[in-house]
Short mmCIF file of C-alpha atoms in Angstrom, two decimals:
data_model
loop_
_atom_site.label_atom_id
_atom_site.label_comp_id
_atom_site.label_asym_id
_atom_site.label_seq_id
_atom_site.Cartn_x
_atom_site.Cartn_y
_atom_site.Cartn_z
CA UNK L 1 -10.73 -10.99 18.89
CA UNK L 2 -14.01 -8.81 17.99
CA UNK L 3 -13.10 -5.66 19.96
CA UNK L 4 -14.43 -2.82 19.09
CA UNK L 5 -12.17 0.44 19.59
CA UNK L 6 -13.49 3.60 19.45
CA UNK L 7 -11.27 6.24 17.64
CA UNK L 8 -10.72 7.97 20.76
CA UNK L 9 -9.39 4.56 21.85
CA UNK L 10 -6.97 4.38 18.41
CA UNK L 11 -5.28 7.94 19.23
CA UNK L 12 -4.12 6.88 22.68
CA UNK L 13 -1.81 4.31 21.08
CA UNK L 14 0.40 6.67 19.20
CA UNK L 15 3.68 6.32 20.34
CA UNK L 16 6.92 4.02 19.42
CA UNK L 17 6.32 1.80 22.40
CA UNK L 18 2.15 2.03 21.84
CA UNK L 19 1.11 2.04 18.75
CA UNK L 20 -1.92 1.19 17.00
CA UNK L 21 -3.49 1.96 13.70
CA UNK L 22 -6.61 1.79 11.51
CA UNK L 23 -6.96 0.00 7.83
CA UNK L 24 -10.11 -0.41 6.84
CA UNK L 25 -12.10 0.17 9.64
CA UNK L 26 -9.73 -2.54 10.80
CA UNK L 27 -7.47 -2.54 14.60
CA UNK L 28 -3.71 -3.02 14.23
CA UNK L 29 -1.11 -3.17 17.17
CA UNK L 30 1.67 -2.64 14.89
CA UNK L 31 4.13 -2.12 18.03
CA UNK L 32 6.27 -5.03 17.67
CA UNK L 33 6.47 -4.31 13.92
CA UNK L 34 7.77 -1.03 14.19
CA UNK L 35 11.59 -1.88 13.77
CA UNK L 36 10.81 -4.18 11.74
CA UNK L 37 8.99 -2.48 9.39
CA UNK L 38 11.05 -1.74 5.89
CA UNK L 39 10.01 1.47 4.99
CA UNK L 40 11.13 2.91 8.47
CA UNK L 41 9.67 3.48 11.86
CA UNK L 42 8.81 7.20 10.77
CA UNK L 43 6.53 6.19 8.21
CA UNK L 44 4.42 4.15 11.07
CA UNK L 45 4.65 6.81 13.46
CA UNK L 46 3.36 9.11 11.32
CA UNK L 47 0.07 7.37 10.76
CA UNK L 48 0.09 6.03 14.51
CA UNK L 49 -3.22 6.17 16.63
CA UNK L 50 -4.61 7.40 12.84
CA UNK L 51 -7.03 6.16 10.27
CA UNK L 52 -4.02 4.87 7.96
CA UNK L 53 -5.87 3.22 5.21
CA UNK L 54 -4.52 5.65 2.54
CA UNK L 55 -1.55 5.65 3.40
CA UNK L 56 -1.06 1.72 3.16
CA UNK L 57 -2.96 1.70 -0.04
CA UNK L 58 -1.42 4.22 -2.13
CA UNK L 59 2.19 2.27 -1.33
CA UNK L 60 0.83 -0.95 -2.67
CA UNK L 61 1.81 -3.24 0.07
CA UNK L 62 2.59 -6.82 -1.18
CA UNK L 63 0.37 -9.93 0.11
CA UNK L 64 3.21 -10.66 2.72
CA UNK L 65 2.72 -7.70 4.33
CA UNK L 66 -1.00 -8.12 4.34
CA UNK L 67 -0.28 -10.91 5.75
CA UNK L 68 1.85 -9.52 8.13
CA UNK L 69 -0.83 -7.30 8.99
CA UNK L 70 -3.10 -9.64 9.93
CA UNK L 71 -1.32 -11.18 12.50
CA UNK L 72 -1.30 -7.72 14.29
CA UNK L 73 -5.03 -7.35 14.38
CA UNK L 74 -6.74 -6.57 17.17
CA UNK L 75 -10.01 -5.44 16.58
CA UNK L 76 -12.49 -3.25 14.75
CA UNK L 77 -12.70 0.52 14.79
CA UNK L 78 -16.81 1.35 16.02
CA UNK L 79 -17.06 5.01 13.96
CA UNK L 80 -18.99 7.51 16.11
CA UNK L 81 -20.34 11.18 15.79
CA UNK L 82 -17.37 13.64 15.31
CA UNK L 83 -14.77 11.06 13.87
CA UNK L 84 -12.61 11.76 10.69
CA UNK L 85 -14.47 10.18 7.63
CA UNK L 86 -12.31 7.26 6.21
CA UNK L 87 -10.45 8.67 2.77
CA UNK L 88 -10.88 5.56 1.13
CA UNK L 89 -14.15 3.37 1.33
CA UNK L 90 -12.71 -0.30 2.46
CA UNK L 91 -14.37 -1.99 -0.77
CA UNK L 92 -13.82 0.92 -3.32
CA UNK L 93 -10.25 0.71 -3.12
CA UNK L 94 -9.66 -2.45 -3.65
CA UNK L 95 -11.45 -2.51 -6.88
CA UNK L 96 -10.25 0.76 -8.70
CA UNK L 97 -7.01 -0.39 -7.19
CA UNK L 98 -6.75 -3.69 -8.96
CA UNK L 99 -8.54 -2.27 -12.13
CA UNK L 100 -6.00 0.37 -12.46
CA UNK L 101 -3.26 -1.13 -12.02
CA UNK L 102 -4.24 -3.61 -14.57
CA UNK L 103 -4.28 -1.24 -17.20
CA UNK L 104 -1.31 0.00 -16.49
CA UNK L 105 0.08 -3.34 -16.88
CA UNK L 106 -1.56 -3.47 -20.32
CA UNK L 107 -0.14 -0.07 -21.18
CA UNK L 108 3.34 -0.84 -20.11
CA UNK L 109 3.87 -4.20 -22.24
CA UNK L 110 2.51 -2.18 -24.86
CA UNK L 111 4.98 0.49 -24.64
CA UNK L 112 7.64 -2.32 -24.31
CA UNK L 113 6.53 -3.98 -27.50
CA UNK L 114 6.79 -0.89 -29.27
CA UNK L 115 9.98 0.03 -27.59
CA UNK L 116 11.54 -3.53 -28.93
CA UNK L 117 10.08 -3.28 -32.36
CA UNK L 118 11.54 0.29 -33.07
CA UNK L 119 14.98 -0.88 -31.65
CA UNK L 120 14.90 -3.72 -34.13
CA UNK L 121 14.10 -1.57 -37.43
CA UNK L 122 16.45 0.84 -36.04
CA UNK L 123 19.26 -1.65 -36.04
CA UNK L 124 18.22 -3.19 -39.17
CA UNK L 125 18.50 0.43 -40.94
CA UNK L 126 22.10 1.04 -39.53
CA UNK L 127 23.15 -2.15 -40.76
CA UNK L 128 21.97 -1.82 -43.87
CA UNK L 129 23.58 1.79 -43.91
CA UNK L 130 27.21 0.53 -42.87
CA UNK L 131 26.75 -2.40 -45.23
CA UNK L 132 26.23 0.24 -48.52
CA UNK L 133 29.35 2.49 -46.65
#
């Protein structure tokens, strides 16, 4: 399981019936996954026999699809002179990933909470209104 493909290697395998891409530095034959995969078959073409670790990331793939995508692993990319720099460093994006996303979460209940509390005085105010009507 530790082969080592060189990027030359990864752009060979870039069509429908061939297809292999690169997360994290990280060998995927996602050919048999290709129908199968929900956001369509374009969106995997489009990063086949490519460095695709941005592109996964910024969708936010759930852990079943990690998991998904480890099944189709196949080996390791080996970087050389001349090949595209990765757009996202493997442990960098995980952690501003998760950190961000957690304050969003914050943010959001916090704009729910204050959502639900001015809904309540607001009803409390008509009611009071149509009660003095």
């Amino acid at each position: 399981m530790s082969k080592e493909f060189t990027y030359a290697d990864v752009a060979s395998h870039a069509s429908k019936k061939d297809l292999y891409v690169v997360i994290h530095d990280k060998v995927y034959d996602s050919t048999a996954f290709v129908d199968e995969h929900p956001g369509g078959e374009e969106v995997l073409l489009d990063v086949g026999g490519q460095d695709a670790t941005e592109a996964f990331e910024d969708v936010g793939h759930s852990d079943e699809a990690r998991e998904i995508l480890a099944d189709l692993l196949v080996g390791t990319l080996k970087r050389q002179a001349g090949d595209p720099k990765p757009k996202i460093a493997p442990v960098a994006s995980t952690t501003s990933s998760s950190s961000s996303s957690t304050g969003l979460g914050v943010g959001l209940y916090a704009v729910v909470l204050i959502g639900g509390a001015a809904a309540y005085f607001a009803y409390q105010y008509m009611q009071s209104q149509e009660a003095q009507a």
